[in-house]
mmCIF file of C-alpha atoms and ligand atoms in Angstrom:
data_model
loop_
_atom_site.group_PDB
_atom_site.id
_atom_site.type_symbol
_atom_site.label_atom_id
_atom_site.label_comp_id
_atom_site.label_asym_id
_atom_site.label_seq_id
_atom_site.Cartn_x
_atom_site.Cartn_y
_atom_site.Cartn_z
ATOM 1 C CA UNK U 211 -204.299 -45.298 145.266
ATOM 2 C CA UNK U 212 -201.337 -43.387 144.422
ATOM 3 C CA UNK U 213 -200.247 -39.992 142.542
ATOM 4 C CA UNK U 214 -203.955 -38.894 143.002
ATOM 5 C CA UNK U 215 -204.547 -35.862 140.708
ATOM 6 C CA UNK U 216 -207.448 -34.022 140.797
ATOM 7 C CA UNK U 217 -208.809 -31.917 137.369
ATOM 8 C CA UNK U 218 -210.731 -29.218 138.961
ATOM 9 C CA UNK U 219 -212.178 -25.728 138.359
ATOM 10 C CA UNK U 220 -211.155 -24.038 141.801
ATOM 11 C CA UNK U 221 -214.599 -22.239 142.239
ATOM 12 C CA UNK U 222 -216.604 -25.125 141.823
ATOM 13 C CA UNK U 223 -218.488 -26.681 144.754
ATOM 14 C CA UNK U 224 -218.391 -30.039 143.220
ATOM 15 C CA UNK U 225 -214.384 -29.971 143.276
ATOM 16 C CA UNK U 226 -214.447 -28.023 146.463
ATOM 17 C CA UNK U 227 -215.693 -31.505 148.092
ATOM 18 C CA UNK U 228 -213.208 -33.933 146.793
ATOM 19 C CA UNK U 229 -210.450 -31.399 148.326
ATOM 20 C CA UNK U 230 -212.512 -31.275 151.735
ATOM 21 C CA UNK U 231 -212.988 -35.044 151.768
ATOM 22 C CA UNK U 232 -209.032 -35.511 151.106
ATOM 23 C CA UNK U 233 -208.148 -32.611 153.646
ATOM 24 C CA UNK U 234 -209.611 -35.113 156.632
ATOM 25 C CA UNK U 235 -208.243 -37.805 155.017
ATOM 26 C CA UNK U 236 -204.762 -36.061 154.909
ATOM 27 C CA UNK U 237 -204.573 -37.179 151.205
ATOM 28 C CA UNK U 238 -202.162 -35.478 148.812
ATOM 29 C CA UNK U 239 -203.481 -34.486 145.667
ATOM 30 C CA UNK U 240 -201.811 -32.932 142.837
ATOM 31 C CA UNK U 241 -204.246 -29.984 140.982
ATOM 32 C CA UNK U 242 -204.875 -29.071 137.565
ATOM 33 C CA UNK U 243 -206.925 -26.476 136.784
ATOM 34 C CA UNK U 244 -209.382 -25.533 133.911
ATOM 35 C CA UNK U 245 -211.275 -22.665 133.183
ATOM 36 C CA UNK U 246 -214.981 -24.247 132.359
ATOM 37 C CA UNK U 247 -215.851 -20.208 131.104
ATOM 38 C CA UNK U 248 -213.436 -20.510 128.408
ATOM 39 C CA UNK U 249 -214.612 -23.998 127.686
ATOM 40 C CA UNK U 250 -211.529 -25.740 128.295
ATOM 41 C CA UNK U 251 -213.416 -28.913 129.833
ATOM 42 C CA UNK U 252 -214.707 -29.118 126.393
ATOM 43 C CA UNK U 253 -212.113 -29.485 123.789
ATOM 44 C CA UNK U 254 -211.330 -32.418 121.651
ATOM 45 C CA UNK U 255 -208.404 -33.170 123.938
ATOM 46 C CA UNK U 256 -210.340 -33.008 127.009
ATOM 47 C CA UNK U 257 -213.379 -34.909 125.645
ATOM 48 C CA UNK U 258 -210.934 -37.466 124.327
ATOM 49 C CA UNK U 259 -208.522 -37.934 127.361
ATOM 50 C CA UNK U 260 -210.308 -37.048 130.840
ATOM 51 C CA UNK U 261 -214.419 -37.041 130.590
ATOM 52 C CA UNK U 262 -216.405 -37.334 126.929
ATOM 53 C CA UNK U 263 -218.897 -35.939 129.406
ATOM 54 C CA UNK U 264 -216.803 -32.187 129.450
ATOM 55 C CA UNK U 265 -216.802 -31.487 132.897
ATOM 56 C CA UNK U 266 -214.999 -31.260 136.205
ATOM 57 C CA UNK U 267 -214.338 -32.857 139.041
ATOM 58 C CA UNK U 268 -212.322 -35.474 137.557
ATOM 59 C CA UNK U 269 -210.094 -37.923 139.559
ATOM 60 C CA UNK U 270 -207.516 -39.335 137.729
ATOM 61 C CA UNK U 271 -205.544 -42.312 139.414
ATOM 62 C CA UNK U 272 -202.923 -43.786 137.381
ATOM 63 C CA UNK U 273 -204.519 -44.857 134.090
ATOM 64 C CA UNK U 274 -208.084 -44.443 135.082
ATOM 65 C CA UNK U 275 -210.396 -41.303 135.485
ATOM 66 C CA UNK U 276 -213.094 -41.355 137.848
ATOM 67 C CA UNK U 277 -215.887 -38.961 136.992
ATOM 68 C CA UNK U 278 -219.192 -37.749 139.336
ATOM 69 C CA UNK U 279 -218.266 -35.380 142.531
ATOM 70 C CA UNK U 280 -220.081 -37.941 144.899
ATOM 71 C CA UNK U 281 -218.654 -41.143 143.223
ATOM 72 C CA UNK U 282 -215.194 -39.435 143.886
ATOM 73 C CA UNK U 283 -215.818 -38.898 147.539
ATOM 74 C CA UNK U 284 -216.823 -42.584 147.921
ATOM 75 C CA UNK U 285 -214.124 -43.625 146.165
ATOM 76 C CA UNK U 286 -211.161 -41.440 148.471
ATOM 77 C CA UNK U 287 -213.282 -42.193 151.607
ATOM 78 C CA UNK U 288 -213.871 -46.084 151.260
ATOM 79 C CA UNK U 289 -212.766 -47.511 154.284
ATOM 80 C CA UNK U 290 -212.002 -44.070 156.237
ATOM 81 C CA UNK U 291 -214.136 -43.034 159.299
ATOM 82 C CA UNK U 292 -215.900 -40.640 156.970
ATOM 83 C CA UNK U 293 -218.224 -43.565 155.926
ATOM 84 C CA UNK U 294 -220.344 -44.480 159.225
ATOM 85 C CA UNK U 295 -220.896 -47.985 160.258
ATOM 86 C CA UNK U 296 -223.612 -50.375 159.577
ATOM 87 C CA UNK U 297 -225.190 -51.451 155.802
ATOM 88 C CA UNK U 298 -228.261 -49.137 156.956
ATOM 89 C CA UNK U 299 -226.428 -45.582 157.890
ATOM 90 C CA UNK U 300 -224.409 -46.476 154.585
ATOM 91 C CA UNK U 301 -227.493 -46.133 152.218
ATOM 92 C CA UNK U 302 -228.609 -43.371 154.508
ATOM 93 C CA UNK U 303 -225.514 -40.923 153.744
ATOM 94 C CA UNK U 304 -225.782 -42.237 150.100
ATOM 95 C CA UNK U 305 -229.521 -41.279 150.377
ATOM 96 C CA UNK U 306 -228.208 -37.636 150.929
ATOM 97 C CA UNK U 307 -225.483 -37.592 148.183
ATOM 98 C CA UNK U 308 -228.233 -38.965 145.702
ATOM 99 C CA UNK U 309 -230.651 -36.121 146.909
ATOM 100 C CA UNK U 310 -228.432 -33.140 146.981
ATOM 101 C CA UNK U 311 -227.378 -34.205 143.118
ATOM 102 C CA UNK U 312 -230.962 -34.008 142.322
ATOM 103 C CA UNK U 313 -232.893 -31.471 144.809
ATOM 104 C CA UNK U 314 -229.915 -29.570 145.954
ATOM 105 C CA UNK U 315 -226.980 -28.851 143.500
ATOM 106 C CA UNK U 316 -229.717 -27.918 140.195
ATOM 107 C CA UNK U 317 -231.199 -25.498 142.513
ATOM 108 C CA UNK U 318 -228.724 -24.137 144.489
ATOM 109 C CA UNK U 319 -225.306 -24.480 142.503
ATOM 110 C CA UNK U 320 -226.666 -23.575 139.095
ATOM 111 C CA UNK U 321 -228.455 -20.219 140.077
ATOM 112 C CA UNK U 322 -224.664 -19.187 141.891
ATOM 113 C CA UNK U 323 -222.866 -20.178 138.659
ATOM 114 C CA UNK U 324 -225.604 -18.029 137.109
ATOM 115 C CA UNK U 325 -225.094 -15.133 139.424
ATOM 116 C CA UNK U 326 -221.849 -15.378 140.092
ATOM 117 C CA UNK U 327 -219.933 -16.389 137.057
ATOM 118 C CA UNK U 328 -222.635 -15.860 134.025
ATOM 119 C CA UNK U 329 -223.922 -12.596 135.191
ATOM 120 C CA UNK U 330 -228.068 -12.592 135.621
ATOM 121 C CA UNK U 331 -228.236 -9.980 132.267
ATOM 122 C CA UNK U 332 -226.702 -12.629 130.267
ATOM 123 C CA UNK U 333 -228.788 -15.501 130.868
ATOM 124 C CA UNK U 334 -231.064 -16.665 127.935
ATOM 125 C CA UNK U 335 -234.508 -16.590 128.024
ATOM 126 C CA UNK U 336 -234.745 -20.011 128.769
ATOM 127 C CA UNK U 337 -232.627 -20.074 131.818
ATOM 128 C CA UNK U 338 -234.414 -16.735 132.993
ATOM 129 C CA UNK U 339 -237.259 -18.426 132.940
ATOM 130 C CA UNK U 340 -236.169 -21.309 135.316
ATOM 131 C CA UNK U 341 -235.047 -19.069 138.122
ATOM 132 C CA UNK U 342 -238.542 -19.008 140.068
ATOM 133 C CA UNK U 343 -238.394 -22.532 139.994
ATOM 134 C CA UNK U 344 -235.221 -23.501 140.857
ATOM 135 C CA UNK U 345 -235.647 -20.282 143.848
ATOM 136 C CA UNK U 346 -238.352 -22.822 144.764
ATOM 137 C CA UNK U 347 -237.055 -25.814 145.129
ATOM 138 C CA UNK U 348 -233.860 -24.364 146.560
ATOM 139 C CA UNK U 349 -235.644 -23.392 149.383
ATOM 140 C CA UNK U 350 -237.629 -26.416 149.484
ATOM 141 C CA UNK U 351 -233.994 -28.529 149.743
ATOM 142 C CA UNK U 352 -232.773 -25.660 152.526
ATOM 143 C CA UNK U 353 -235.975 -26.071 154.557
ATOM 144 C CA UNK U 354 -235.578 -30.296 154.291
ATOM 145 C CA UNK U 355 -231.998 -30.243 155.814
ATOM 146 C CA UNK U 356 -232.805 -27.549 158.124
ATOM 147 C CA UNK U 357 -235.736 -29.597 159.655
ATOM 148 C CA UNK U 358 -233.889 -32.599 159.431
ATOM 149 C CA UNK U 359 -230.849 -30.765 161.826
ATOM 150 C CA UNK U 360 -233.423 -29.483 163.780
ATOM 151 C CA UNK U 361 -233.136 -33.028 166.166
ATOM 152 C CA UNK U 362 -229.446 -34.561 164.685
ATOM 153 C CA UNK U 363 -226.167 -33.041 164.766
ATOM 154 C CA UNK U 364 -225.074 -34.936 161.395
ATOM 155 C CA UNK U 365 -226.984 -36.020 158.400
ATOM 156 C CA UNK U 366 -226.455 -40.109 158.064
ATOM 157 C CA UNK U 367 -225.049 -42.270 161.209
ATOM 158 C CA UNK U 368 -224.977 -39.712 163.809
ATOM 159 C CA UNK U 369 -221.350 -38.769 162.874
ATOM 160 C CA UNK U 370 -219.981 -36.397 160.339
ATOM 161 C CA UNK U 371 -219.590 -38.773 156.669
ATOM 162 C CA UNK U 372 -219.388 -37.720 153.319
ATOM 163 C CA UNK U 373 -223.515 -36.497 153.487
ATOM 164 C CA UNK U 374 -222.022 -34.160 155.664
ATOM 165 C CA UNK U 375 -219.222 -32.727 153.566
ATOM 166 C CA UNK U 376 -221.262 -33.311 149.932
ATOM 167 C CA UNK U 377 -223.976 -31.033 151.571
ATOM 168 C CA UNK U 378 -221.594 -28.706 152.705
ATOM 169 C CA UNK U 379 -219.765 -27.731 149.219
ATOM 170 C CA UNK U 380 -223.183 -25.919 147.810
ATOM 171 C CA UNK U 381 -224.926 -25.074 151.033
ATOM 172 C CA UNK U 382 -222.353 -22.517 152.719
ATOM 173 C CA UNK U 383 -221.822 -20.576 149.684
ATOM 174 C CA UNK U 384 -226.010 -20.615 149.046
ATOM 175 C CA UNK U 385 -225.771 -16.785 150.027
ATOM 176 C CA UNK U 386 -223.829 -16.458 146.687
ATOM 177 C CA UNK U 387 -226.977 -17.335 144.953
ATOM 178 C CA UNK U 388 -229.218 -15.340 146.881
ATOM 179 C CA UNK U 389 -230.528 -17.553 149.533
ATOM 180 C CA UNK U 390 -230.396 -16.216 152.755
ATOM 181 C CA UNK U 391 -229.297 -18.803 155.576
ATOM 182 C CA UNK U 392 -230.658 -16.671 158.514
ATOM 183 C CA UNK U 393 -234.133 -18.294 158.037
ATOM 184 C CA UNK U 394 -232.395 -22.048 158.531
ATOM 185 C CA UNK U 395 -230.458 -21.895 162.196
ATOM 186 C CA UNK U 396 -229.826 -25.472 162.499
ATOM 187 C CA UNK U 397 -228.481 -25.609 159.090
ATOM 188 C CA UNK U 398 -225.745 -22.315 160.318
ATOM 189 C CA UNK U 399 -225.182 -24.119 163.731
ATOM 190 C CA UNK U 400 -224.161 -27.613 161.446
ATOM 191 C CA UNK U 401 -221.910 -25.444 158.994
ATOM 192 C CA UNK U 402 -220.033 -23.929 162.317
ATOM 193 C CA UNK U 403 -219.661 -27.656 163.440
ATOM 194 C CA UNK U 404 -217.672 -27.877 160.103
ATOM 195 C CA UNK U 405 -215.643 -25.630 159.685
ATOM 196 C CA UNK U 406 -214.940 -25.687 163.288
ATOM 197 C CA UNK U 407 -213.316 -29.566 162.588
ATOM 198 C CA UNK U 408 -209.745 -30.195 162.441
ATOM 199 C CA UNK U 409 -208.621 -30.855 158.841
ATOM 200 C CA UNK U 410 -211.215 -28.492 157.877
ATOM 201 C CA UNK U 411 -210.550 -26.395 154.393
ATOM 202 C CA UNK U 412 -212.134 -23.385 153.399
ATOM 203 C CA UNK U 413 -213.353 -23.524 149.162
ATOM 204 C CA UNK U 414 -210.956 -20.914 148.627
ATOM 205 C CA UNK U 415 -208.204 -21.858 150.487
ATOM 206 C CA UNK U 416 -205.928 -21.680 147.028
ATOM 207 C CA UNK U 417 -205.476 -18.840 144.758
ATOM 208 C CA UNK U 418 -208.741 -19.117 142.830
ATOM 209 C CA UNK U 419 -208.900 -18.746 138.877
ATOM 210 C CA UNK U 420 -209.535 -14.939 137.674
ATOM 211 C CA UNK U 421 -213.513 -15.310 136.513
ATOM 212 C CA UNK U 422 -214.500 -13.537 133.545
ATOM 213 C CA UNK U 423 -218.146 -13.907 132.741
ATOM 214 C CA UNK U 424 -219.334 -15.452 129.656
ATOM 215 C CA UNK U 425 -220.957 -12.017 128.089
ATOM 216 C CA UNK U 426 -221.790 -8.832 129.936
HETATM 217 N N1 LIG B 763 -222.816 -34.227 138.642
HETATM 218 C C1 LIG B 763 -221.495 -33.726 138.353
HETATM 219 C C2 LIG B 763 -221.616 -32.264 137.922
HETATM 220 C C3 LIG B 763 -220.321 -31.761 137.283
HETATM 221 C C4 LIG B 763 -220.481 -30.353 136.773
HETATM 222 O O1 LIG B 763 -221.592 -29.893 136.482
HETATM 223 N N2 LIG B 763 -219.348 -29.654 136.653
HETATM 224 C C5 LIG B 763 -219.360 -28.294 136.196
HETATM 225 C C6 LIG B 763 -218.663 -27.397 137.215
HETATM 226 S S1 LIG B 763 -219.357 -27.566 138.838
HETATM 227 C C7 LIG B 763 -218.611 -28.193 134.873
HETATM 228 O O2 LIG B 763 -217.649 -28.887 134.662
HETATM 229 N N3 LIG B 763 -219.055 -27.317 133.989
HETATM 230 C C8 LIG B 763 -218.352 -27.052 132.767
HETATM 231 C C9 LIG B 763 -219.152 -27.404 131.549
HETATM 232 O O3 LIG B 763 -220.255 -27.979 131.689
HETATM 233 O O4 LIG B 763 -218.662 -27.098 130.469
HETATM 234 C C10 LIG B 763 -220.610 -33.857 139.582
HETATM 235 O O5 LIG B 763 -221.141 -33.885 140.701
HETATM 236 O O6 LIG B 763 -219.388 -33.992 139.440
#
């Protein structure tokens, strides 16, 4: 691995793990930024050169471009002490990256991109009429990690691992999309364990990108 660059949208929780993961790893990457409201993950160029599937994180390393938030994090951590030991804790932090790309980040990331960068006035009807579920299940996923904490210090391994930091991204910003974190203590006492760690970088620890919602 070598000249590591990293197309990101600085806002984004998905990217905001990749940086954490190389931050412990004491990785260098170089950034280039895109501005997914003005559809700039989704030109012909884009589409062509760095993901036909239009969106960010990307990792591009040399001639290749790795896609997939979680995929990236494997990838950067292979071999680093942020992948625990043993074939069994392995699949158990992968468990957790698998299950907060399907119970966690549909919930809780899309209804913060909806609040915070689409505006809740300018959803369609179609999206309106998702938020009670997706309010749901957030909660549901919240409630799981929070009873899950509620006898470990870590998610996978006993030791902090990617779970830990892919969890992270989407769960300490959850306040931006209206869930309220006072109701889970053992998930606030984990988050303090994190960004208590050396190496640890906040999501906006860079200049982030002026947002201008889609329509108001
Ligand atoms: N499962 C993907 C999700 C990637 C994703 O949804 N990226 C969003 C930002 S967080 C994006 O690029 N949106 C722009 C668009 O869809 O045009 C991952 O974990 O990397």
């Amino acid at each position: 691995m070598s000249g590591l660059v990293l197309h990101e949208y600085p806002a984004s929780g998905n990217c905001y793990k990749i940086r954490l993961v190389a931050a412990h790893l004491g990785l260098p990457l170089e950034l280039r930024r895109y501005d997914i409201m003005k559809g700039e993950t989704r030109t012909p160029e884009f589409l062509r050169d760095v993901n036909a599937n239009g969106r960010i994180p990307v990792l591009q390393d040399g001639d290749r471009f790795l896609t997939e938030s979680n995929a990236i994090c494997y990838y950067l951590a292979n071999g680093s002490n942020l992948i625990p030991d043993g074939h069994y804790n392995q699949a158990d932090m992968l468990r957790w990256m698998f299950w907060e790309q399907y119970n966690h980040e549909p919930n809780i990331a899309t209804m913060r991109f909806w609040i915070r960068n689409v505006g809740l006035d300018a959803l369609s009807d179609a999206q309106r009429m998702q938020i009670a579920g997706k309010r749901e299940a957030g909660l549901a996923a919240l409630k799981l990690m929070d009873d899950h904490l509620d006898s470990r210090r870590w998610f996978a391994g006993d030791q902090f691992s990617l779970a830990d930091i892919c969890l992270f991204a989407y769960t300490h910003v959850a306040d931006e999309a209206n869930f309220d974190l006072e109701a889970f203590p053992d998930i606030i006492r984990w988050m303090e364990r994190i960004m208590t760690m050396p190496g640890h970088v906040d999501l906006d620890e860079q200049v982030p990108l002026a947002l201008e919602p889609a329509r108001q």
